[in-house]
Coordinates of C-alpha atoms and ligand atoms in Angstrom, one line a residue:
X1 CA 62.1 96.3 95.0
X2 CA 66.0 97.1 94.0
X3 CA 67.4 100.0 94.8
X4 CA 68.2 102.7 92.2
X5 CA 71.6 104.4 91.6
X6 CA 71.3 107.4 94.0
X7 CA 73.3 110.5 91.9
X8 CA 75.3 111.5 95.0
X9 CA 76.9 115.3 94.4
X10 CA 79.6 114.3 96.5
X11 CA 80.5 111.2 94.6
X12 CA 83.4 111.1 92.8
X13 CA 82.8 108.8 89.8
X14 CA 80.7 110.7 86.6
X15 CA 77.3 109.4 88.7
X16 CA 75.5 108.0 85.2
X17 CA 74.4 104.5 84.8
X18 CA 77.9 103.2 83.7
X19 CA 78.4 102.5 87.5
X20 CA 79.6 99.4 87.8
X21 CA 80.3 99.7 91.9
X22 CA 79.3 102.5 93.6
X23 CA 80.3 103.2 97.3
X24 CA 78.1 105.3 99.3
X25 CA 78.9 107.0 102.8
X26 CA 80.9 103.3 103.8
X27 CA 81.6 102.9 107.2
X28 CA 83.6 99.7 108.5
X29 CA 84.7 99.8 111.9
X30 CA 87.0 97.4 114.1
X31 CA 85.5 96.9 117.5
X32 CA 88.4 95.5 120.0
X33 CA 87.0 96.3 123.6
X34 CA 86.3 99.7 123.9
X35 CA 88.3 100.4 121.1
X36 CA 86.9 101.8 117.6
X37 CA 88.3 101.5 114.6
X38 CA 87.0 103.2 111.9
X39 CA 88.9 101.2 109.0
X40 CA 86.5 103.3 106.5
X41 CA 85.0 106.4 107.3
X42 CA 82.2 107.7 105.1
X43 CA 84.1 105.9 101.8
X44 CA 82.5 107.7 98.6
X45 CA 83.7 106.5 95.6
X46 CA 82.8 104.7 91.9
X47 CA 84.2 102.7 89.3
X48 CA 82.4 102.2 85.7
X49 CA 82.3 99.7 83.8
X50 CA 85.6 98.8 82.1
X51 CA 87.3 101.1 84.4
X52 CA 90.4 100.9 86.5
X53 CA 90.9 102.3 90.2
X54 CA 93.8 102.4 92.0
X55 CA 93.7 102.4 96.0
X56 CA 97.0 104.0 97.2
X57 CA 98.4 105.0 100.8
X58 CA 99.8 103.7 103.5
X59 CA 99.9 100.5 105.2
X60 CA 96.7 100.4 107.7
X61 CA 94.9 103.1 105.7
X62 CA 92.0 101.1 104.8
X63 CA 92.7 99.9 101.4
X64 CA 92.3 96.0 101.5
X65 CA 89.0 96.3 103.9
X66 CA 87.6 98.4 101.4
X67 CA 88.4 95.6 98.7
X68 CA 87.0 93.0 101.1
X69 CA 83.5 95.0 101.7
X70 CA 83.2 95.6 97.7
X71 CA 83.1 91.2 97.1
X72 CA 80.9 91.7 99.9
X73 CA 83.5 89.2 102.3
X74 CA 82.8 91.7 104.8
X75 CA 79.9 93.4 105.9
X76 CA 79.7 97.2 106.5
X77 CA 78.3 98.9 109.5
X78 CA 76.7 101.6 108.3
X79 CA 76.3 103.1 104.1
X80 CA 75.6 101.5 101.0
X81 CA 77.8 99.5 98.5
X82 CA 75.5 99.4 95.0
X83 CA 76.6 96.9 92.1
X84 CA 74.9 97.5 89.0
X85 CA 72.8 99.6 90.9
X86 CA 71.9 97.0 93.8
X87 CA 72.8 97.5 97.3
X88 CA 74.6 94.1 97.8
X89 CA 73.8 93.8 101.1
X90 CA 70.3 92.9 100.0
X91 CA 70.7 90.7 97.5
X92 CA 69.6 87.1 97.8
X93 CA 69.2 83.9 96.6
X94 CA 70.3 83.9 92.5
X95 CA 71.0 87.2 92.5
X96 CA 73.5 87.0 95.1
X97 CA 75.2 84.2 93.2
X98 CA 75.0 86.3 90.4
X99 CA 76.8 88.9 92.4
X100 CA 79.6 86.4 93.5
X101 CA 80.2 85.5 90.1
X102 CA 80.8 88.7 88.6
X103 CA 83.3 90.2 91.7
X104 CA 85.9 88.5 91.8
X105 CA 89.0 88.8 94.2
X106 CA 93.1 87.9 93.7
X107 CA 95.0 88.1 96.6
X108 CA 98.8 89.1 97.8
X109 CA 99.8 85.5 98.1
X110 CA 100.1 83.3 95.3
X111 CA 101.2 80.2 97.6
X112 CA 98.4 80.2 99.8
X113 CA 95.8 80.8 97.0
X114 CA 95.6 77.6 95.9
X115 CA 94.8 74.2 97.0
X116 CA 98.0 72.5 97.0
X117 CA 96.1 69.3 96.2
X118 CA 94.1 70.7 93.0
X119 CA 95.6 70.1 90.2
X120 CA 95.4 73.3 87.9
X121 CA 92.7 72.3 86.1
X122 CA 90.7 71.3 89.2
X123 CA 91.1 74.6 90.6
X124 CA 90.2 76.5 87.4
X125 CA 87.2 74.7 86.5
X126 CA 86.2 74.6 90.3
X127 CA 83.9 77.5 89.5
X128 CA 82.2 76.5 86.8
X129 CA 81.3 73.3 88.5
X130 CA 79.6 75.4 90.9
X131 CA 77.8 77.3 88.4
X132 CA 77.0 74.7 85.5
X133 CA 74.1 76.4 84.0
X134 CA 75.4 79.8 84.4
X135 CA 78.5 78.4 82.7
X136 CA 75.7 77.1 79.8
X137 CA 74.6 79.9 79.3
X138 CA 77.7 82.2 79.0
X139 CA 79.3 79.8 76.7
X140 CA 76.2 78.8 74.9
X141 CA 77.9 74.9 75.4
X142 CA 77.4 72.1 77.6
X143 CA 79.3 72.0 80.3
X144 CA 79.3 68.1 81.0
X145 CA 82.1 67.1 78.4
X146 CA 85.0 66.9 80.0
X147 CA 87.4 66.6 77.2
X148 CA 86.0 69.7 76.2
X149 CA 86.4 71.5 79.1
X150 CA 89.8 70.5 79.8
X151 CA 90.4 72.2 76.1
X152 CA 88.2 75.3 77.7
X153 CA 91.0 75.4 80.5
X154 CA 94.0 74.9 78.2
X155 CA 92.9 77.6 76.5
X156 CA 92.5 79.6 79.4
X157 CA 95.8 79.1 80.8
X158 CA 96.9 79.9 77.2
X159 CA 95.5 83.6 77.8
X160 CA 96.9 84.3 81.4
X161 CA 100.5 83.1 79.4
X162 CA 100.6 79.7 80.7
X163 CA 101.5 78.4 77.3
X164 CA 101.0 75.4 76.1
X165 CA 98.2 75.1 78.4
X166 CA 97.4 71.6 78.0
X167 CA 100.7 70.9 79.6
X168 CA 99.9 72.2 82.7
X169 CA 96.0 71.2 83.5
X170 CA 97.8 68.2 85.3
X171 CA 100.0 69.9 87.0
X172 CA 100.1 70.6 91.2
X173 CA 100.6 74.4 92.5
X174 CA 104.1 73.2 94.1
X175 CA 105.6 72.5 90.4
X176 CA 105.1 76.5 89.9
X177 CA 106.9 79.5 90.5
X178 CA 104.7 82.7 92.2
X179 CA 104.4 84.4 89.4
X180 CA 102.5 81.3 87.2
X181 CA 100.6 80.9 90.5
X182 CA 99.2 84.2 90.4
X183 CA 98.5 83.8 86.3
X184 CA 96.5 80.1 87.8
X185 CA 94.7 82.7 90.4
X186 CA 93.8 85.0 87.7
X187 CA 92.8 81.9 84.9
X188 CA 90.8 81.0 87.6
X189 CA 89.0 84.4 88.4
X190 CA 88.4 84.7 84.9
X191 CA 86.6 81.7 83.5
X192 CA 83.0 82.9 84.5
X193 CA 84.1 86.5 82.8
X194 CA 83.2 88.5 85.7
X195 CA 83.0 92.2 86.1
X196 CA 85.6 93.3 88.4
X197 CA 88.5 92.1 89.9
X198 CA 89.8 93.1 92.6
X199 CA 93.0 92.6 93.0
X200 CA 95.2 93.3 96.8
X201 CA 98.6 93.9 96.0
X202 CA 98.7 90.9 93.5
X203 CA 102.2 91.3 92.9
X204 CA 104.0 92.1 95.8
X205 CA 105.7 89.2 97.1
X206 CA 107.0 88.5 93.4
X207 CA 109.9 89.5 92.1
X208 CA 110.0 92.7 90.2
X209 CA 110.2 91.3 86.2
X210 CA 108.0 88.7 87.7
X211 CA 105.5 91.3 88.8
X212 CA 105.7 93.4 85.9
X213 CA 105.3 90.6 83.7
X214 CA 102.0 89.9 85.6
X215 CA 100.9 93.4 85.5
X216 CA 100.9 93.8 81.4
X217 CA 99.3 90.4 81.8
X218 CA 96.7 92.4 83.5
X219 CA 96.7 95.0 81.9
X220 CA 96.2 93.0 78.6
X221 CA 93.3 90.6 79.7
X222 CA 91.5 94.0 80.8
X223 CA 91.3 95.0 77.5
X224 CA 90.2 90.9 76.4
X225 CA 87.1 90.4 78.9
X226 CA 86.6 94.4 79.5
X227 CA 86.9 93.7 83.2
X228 CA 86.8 96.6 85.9
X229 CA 89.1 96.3 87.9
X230 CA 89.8 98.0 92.1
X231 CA 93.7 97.7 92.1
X232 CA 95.2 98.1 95.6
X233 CA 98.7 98.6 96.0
X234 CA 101.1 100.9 98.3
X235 CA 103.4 101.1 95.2
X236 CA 102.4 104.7 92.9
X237 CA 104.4 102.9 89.7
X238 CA 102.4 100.1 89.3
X239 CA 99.4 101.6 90.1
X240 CA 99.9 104.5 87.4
X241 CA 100.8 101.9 85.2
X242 CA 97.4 99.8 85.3
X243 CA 94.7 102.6 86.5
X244 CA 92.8 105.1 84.7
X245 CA 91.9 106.4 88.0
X246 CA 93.2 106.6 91.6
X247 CA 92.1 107.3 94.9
X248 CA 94.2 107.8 98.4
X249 CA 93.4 106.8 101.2
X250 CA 94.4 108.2 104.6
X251 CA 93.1 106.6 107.8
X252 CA 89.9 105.1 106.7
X253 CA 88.9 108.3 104.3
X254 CA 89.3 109.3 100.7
X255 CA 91.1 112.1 100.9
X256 CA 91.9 112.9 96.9
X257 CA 90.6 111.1 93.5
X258 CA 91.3 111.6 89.9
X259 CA 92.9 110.4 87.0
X260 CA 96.0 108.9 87.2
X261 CA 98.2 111.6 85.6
X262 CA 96.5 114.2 87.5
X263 CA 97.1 112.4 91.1
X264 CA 100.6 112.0 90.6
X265 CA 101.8 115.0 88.3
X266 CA 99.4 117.5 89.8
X267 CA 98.5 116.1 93.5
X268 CA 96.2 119.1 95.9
X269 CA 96.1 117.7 99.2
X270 CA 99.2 118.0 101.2
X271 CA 99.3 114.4 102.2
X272 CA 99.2 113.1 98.8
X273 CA 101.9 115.2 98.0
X274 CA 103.8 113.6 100.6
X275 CA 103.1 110.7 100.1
X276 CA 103.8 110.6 96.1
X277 CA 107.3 112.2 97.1
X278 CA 107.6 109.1 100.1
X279 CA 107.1 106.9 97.2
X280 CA 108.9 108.2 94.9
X281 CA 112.0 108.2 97.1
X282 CA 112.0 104.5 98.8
X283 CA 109.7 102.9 95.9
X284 CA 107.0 102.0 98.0
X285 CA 106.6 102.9 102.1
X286 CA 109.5 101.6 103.8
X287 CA 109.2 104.4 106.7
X288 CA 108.7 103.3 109.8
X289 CA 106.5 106.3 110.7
X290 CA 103.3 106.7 109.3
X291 CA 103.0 110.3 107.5
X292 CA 99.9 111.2 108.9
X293 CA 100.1 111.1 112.8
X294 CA 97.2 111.2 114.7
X295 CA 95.9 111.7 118.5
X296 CA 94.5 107.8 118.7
X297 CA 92.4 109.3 122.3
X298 CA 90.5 111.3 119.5
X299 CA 90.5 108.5 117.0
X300 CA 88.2 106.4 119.2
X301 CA 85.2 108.1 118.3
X302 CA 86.3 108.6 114.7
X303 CA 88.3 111.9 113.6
X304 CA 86.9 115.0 114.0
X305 CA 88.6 117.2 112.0
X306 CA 91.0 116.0 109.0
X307 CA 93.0 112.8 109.4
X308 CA 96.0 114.7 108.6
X309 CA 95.5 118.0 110.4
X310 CA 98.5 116.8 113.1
X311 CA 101.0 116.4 110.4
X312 CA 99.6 119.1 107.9
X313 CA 101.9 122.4 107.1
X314 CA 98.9 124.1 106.4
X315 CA 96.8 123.5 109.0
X316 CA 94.7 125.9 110.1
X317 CA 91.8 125.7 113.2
X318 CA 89.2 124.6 110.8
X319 CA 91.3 121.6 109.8
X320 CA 90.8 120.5 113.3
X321 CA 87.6 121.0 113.9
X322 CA 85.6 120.3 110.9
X323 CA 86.0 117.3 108.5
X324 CA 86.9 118.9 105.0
X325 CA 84.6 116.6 102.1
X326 CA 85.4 115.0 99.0
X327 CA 84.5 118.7 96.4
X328 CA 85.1 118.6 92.4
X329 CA 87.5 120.8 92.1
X330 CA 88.5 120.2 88.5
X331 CA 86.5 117.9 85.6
X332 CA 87.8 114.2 87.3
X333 CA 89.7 116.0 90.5
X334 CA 88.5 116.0 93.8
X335 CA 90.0 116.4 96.9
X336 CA 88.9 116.8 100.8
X337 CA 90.9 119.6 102.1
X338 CA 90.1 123.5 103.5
X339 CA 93.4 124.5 101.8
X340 CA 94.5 122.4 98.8
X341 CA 98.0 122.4 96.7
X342 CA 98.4 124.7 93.8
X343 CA 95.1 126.3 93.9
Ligands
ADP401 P1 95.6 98.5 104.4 O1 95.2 97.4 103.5 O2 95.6 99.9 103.8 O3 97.0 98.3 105.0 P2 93.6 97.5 106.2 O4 92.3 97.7 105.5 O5 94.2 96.2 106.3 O6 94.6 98.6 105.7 O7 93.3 98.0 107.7 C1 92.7 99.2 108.1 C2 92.6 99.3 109.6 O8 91.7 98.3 110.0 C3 93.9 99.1 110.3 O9 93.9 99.9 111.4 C4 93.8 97.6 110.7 O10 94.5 97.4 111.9 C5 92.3 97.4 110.9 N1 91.9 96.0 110.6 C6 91.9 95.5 109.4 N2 91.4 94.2 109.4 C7 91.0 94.0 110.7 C8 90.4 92.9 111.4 N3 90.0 91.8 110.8 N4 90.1 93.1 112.7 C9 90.5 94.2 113.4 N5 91.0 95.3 112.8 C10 91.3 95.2 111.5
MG402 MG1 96.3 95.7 102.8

């Protein structure tokens, strides 16, 4: 039997059948001795279909586990990650593959995410000669042409604004600059039109006009295949740019989601204020101390009370003591906090 999407209250995410991912109650922790690490703590969160979410905070917060358990590349300890309504850790056999194809991931580092000795059409096509008949069928075309599917590739490269294509199916990864790399990573993500990308920092060790270049490139094959897309990045610009929604994350925890606008314009919890005007300032977290400082002794066994009740200005005993949840406080705003911003 599959699992059916579970309407959680505390969910943020509009809880219908749109769903593409849904993330309930997910736990991931880091065992090193006696040491736990609770990388996620109780993550509750959605995207729909054709929908984009941004992961923002800081460095060690969580954010690229979180895109590593939802392509299933890690496995959770305790919760439930549902993709169109399946708990992924269940699936099996073709619908597992099915799974893999439609969740796909692009990582930081265009250099090493390619086989230097693939040329660019070998690693393009390298998926659909993994998954012929799926390919068949998605195309309604046989897949055992290869003239034809070098055209298929040209024309793919043509998208992602390698242009002419043809001219570079031939080509090895060391003829190309970062930025074409990553446009080769995402050609490559694409050709089996999957669901949702996610995409770690994709563009941070480009240059900037490299990276926004790559970013409307994004943005524009988003609107093309409809794609969802989990878009996790330290930087609040970019993310603004390409998300509809965004969530922050503060030591393992959601601790605010919304829209876009409303995160950055209008933020409630304390850190996220902090951390939008940390961000605003250096352009991404350059600081050498983490905002939110914490009591690691207490950490072991996960936080008791708020993750940023140590550094809070408003911290009150409750803050300590109880863990504020994800609430609705507007239409698309939630926010985990006992005493939140402008309110
Ligand atoms: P972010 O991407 O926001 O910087 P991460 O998801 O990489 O955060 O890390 C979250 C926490 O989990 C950090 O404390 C990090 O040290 C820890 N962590 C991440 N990956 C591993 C791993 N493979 N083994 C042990 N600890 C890890
Ligand atoms: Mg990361």
């Amino acid at each position: 039997m599959e699992s059916q999407i579970s309407i959680n209250e505390n969910n943020p995410g509009d809880g219908t059948q749109n769903d593409l991912i849904r993330f309930v109650d997910v736990t991931k922790i880091f065992k090193s001795g006696h040491v736990r690490n609770y990388a996620l703590d109780k993550v509750n969160l959605s995207i729909k279909e054709g929908e984009s979410l941004s992961i923002v905070g800081e460095s060690g917060s969580g954010k690229s586990t979180l895109g590593l358990v939802a392509v299933n590349l890690l496995r959770i300890n305790s919760g439930k990650i549902l993709f169109q309504g399946k708990d992924i850790s269940k699936l099996r056999g073709a619908s597992l593959r099915s799974f893999r194809r439609n969740t796909q991931m692009v990582f930081q580092d265009p250099y090493s995410s390619l086989n230097p000795y693939n040329t660019i059409y070998q690693s393009v096509i390298a998926p659909v000669n993994a998954n012929r008949q799926y390919y068949e069928t998605l195309t309604g075309e046989k897949a055992d042409s290869r003239s034809q599917l070098r055209d298929r590739v040209a024309e793919m490269l043509d998208l992602v604004g390698l242009t002419p294509g043809q001219n570079f199916l031939d080509l090895y990864p060391k003829k190309l600059s970062g930025g074409q790399r990553q446009r080769v990573a995402l050609a490559r993500s694409l050709i089996l039109r999957p669901r949702l990308i996610v995409a770690d920092e994709p563009t941070s060790m480009l240059d900037v006009s490299i990276s926004a270049q790559v970013l409307n490139l994004l943005t524009k094959l988003k609107k093309d295949f409809k794609f969802s897309v989990m878009y996790i990045s330290h930087e609040l610009g970019t993310s603004k740019y390409i998300s509809d929604k965004m969530a922050v994350m503060n030591l393992g925890r959601v601790v605010e989601y919304g829209s876009s606008d409303e995160i950055t314009e209008n933020p409630m919890h304390p850190y996220t204020d902090i951390l939008i005007k940390s961000m605003l300032e250096v352009g991404g977290f350059r600081t050498e101390e983490p905002l939110a400082k914490i009591d690691f002794g207490q950490y072991n066994g996960g936080i008791v009370g708020c993750t940023f009740a140590h550094s809070c200005p408003f911290v009150t005993d409750q803050c300590l003591k109880e863990r504020p949840q994800l609430e609705r406080k507007e239409n698309e705003h939630w926010v985990a906090c006992f005493h939140p911003l402008g309110r």
